[in-house]
GROMACS .gro file of N, CA, C and O in nm:
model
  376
    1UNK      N    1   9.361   2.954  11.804
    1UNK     CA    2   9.305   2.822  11.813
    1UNK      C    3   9.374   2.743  11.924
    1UNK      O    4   9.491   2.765  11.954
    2UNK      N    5   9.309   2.665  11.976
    2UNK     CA    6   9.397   2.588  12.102
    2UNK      C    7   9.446   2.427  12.043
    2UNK      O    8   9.371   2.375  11.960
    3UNK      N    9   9.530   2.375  12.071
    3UNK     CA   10   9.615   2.313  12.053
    3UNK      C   11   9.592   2.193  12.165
    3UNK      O   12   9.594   2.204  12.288
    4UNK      N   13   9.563   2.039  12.061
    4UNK     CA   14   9.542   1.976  12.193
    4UNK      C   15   9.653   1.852  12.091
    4UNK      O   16   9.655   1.810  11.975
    5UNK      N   17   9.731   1.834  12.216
    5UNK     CA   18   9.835   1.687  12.119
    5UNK      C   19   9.785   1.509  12.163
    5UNK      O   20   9.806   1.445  12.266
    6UNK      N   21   9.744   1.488  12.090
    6UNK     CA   22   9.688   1.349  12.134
    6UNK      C   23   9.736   1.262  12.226
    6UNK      O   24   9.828   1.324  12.278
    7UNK      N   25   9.729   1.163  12.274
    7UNK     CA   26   9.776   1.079  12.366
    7UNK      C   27   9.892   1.014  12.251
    7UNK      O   28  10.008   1.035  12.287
    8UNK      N   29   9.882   0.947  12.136
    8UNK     CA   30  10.024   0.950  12.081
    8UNK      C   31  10.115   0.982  12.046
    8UNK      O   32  10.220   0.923  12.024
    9UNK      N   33  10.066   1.147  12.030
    9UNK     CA   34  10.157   1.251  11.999
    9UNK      C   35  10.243   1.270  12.108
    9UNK      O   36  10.365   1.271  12.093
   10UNK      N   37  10.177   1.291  12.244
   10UNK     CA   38  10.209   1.268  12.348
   10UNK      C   39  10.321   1.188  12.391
   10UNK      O   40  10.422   1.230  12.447
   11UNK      N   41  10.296   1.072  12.360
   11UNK     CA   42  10.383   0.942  12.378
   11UNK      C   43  10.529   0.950  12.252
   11UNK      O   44  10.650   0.939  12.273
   12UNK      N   45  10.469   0.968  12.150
   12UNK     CA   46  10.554   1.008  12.044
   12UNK      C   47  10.741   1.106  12.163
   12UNK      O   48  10.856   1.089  12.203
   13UNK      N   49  10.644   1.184  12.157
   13UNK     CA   50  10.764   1.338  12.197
   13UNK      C   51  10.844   1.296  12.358
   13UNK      O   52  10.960   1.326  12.388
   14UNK      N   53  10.732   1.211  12.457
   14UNK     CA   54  10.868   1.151  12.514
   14UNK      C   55  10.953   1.059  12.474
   14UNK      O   56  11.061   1.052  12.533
   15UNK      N   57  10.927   0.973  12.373
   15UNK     CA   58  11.026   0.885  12.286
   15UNK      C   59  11.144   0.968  12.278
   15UNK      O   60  11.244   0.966  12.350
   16UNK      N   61  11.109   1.059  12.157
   16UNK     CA   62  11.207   1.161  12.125
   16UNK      C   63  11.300   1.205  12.264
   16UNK      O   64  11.409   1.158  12.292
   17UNK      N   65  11.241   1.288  12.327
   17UNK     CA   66  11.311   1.308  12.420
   17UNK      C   67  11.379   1.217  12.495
   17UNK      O   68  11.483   1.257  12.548
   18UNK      N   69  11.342   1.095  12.514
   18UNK     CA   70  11.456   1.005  12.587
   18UNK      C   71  11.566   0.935  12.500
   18UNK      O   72  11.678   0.898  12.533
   19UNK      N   73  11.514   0.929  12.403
   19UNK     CA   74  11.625   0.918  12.281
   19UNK      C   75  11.776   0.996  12.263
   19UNK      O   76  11.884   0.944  12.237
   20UNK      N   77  11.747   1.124  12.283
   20UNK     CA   78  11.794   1.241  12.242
   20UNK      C   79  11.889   1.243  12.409
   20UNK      O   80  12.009   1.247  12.434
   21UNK      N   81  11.789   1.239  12.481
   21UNK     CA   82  11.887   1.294  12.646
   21UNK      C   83  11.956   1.181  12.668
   21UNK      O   84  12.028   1.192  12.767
   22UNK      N   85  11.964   1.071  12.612
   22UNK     CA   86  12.067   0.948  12.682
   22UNK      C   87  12.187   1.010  12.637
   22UNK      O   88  12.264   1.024  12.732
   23UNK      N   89  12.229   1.050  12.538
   23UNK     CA   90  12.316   1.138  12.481
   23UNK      C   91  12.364   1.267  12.539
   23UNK      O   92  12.475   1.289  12.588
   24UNK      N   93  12.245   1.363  12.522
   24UNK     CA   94  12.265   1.470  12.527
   24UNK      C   95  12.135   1.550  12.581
   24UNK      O   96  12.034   1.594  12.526
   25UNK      N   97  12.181   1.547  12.709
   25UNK     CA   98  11.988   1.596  12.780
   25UNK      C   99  11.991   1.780  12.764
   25UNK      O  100  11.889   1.835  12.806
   26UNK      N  101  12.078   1.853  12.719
   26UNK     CA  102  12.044   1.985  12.683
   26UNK      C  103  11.987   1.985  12.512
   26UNK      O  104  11.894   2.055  12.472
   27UNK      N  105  12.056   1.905  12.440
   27UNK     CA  106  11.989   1.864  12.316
   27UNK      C  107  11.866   1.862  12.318
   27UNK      O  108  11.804   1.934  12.240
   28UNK      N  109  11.795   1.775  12.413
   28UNK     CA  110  11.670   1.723  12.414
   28UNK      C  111  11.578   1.823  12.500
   28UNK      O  112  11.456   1.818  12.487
   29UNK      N  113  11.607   1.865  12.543
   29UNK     CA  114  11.525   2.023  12.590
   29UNK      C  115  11.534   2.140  12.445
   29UNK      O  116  11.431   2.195  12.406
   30UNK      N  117  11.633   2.159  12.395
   30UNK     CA  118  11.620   2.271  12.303
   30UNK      C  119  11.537   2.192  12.164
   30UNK      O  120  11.468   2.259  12.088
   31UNK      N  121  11.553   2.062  12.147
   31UNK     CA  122  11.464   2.019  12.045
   31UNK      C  123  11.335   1.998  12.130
   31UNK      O  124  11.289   1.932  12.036
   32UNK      N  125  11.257   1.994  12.202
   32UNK     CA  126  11.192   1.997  12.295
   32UNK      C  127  11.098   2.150  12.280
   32UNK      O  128  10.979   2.184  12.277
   33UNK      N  129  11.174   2.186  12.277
   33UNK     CA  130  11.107   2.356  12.332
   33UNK      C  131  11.093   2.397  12.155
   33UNK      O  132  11.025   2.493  12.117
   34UNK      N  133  11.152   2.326  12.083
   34UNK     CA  134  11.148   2.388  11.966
   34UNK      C  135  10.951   2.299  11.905
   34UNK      O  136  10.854   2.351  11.849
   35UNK      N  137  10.973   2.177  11.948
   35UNK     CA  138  10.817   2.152  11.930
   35UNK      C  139  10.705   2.216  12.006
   35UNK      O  140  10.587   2.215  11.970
   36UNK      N  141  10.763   2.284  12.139
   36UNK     CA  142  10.657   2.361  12.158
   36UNK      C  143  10.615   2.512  12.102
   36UNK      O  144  10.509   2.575  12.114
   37UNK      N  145  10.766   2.552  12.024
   37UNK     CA  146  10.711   2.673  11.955
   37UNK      C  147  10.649   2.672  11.874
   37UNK      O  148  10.557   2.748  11.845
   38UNK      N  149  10.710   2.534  11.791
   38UNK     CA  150  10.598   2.475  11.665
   38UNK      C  151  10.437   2.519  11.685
   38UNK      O  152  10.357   2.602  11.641
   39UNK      N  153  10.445   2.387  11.799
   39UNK     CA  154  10.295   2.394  11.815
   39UNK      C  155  10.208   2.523  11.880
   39UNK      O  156  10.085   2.511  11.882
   40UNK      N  157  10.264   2.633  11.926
   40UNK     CA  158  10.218   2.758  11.929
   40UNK      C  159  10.207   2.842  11.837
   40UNK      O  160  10.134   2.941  11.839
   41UNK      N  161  10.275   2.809  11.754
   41UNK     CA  162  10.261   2.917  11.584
   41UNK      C  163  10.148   2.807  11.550
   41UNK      O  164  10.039   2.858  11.525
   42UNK      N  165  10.151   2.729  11.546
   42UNK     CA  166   9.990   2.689  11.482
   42UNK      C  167   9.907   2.760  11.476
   42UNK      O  168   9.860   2.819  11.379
   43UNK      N  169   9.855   2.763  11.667
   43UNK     CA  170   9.777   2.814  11.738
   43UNK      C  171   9.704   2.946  11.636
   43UNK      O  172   9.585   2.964  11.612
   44UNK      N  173   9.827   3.027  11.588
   44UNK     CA  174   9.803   3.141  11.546
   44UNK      C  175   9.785   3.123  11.385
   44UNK      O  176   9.736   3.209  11.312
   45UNK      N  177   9.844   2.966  11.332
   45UNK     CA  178   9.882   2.999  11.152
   45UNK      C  179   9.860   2.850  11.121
   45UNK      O  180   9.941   2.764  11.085
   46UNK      N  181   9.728   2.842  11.144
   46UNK     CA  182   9.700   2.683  11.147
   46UNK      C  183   9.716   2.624  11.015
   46UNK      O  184   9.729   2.505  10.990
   47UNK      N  185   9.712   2.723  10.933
   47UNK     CA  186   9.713   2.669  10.776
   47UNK      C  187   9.870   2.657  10.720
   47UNK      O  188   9.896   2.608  10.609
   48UNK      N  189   9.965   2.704  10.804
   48UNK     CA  190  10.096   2.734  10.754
   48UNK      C  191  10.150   2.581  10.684
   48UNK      O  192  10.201   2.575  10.572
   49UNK      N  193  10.130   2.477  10.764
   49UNK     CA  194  10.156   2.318  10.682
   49UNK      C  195  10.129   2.293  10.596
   49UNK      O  196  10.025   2.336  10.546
   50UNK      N  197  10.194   2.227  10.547
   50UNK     CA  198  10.147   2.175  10.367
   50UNK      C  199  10.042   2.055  10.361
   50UNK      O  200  10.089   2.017  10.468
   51UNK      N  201   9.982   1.998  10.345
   51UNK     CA  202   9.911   1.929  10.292
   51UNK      C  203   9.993   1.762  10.339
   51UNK      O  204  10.101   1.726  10.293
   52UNK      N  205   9.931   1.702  10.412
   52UNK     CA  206   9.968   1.578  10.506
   52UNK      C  207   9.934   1.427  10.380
   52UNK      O  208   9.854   1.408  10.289
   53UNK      N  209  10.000   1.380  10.416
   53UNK     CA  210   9.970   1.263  10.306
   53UNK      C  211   9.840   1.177  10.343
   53UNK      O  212   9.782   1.114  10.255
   54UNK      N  213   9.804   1.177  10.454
   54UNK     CA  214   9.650   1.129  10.486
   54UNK      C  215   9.587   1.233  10.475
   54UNK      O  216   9.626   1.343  10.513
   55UNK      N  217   9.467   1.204  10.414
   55UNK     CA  218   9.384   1.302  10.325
   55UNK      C  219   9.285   1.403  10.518
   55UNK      O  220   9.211   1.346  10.599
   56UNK      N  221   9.320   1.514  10.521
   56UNK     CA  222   9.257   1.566  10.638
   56UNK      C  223   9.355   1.613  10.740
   56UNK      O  224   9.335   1.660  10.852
   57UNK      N  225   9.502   1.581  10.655
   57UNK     CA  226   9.575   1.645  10.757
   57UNK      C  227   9.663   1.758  10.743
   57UNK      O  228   9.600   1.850  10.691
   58UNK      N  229   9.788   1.793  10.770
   58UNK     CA  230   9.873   1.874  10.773
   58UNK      C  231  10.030   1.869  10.799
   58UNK      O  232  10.033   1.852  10.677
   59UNK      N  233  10.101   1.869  10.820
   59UNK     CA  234  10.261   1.864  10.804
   59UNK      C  235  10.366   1.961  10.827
   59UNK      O  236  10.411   2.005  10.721
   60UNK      N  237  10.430   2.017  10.952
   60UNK     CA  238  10.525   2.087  10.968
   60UNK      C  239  10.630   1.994  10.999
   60UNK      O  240  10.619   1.876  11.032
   61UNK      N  241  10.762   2.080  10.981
   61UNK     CA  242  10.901   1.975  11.010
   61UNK      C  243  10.953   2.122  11.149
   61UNK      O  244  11.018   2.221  11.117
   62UNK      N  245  10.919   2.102  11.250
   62UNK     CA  246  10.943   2.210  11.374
   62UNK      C  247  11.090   2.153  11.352
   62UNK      O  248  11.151   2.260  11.346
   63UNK      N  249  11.178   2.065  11.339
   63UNK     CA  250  11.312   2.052  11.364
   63UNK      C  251  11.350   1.962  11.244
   63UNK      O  252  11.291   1.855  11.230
   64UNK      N  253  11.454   2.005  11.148
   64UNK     CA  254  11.498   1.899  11.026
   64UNK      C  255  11.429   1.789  11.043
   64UNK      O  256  11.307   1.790  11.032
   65UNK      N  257  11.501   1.675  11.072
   65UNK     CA  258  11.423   1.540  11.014
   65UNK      C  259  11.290   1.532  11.129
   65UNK      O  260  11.250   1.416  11.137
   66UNK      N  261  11.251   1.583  11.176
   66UNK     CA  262  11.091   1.584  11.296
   66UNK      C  263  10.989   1.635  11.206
   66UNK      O  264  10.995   1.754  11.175
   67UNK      N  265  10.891   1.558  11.156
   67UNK     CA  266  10.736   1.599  11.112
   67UNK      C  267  10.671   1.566  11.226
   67UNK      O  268  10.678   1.470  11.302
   68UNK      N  269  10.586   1.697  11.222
   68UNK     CA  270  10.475   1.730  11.271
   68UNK      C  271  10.368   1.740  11.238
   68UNK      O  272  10.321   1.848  11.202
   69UNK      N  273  10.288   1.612  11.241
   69UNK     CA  274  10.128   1.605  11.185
   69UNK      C  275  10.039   1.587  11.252
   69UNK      O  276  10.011   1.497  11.331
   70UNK      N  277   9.955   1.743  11.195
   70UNK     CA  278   9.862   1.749  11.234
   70UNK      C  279   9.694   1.791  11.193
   70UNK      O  280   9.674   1.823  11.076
   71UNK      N  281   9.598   1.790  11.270
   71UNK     CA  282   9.427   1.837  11.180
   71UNK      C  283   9.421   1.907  11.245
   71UNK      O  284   9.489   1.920  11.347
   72UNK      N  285   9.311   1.993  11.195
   72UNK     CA  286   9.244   2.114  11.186
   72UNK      C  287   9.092   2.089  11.180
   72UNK      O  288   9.027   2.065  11.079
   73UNK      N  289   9.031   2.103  11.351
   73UNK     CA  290   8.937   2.058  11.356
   73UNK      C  291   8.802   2.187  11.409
   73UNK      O  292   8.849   2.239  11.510
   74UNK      N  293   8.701   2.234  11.388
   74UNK     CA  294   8.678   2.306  11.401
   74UNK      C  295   8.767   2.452  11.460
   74UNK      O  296   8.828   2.520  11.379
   75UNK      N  297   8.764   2.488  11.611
   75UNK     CA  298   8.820   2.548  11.658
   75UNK      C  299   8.954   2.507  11.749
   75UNK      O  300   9.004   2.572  11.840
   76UNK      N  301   9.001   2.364  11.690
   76UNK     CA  302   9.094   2.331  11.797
   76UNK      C  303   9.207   2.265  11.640
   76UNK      O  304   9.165   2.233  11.529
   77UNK      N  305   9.348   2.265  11.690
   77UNK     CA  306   9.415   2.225  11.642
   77UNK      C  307   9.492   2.089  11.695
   77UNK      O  308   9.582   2.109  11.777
   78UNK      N  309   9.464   1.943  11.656
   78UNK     CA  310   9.511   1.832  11.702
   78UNK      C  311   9.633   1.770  11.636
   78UNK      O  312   9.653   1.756  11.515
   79UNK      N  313   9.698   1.741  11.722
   79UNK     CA  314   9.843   1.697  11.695
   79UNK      C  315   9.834   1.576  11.730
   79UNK      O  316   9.810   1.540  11.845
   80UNK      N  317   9.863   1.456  11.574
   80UNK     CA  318   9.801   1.349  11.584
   80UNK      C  319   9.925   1.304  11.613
   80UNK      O  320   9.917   1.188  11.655
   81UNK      N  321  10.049   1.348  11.609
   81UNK     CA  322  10.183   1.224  11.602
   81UNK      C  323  10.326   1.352  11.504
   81UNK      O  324  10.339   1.424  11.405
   82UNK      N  325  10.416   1.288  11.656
   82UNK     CA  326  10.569   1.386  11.638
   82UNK      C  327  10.650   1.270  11.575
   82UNK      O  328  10.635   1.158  11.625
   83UNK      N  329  10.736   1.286  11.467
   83UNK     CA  330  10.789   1.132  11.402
   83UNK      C  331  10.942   1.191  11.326
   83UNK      O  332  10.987   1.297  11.281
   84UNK      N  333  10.971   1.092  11.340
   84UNK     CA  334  11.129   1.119  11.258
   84UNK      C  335  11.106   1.105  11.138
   84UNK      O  336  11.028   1.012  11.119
   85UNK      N  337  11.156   1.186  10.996
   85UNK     CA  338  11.085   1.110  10.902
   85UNK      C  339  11.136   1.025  10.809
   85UNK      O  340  11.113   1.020  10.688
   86UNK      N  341  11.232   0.938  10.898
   86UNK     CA  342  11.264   0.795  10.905
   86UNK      C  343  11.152   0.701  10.890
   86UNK      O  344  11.135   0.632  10.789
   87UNK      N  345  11.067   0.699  11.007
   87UNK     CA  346  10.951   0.609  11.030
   87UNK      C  347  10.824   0.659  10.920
   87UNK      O  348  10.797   0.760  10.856
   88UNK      N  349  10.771   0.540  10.938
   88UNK     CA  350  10.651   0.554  10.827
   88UNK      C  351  10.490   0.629  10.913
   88UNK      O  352  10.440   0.602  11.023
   89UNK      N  353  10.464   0.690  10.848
   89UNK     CA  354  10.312   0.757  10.829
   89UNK      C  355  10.236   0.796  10.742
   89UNK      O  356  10.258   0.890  10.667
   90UNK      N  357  10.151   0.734  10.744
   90UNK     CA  358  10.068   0.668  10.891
   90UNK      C  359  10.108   0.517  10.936
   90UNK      O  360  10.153   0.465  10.834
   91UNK      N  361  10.111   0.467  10.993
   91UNK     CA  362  10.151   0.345  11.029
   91UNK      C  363  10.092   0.244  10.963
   91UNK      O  364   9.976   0.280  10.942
   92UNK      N  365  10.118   0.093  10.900
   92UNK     CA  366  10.047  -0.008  10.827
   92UNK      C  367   9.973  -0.060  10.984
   92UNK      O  368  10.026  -0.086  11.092
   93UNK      N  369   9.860  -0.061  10.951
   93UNK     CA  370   9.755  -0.125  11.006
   93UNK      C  371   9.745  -0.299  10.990
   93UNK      O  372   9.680  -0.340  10.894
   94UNK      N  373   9.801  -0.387  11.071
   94UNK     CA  374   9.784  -0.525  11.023
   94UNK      C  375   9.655  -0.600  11.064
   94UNK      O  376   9.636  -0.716  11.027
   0.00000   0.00000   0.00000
């Protein structure tokens, strides 16, 4: 299945990463590369996530505290948002 990460997911994972490299910029490449293996075992095991708390989605943790949520949409797998799971999801809508 192909793997498309949304424009916030997107935005999400350079957060992370600039977070992470002000510190420690080899950190932030190996947690980095570890969301892209994530998101390639999907590709192949789209069902492997558990059951997402918004009804339609899905849930891997590619790195301890990092969820990874995502749908399962016909033939493509969308990655709605990379999150610490510190922060809340889905977000309150005001």
């Amino acid at each position: 299945m192909k793997v498309i990460w949304a424009p916030e997911a997107i935005q999400d994972r350079i957060d992370i990463w600039e977070f992470i490299a002000k510190d420690n910029p080899s950190a932030a490449v190996m947690i980095d590369e570890l969301f892209s293996r994530a998101a390639e075992y999907l590709s192949l095991h789209p069902l492997m996530g558990k059951p997402g708390i918004k009804n339609g989605t899905r849930e891997i943790f590619p790195y301890e505290n990092y969820r990874l949520i995502y749908q399962i949409s016909d033939d493509s797998i969308w990655i709605l948002a990379l999150i610490h799971t510190s922060r809340l999801w889905p977000p309150i809508k005001k």
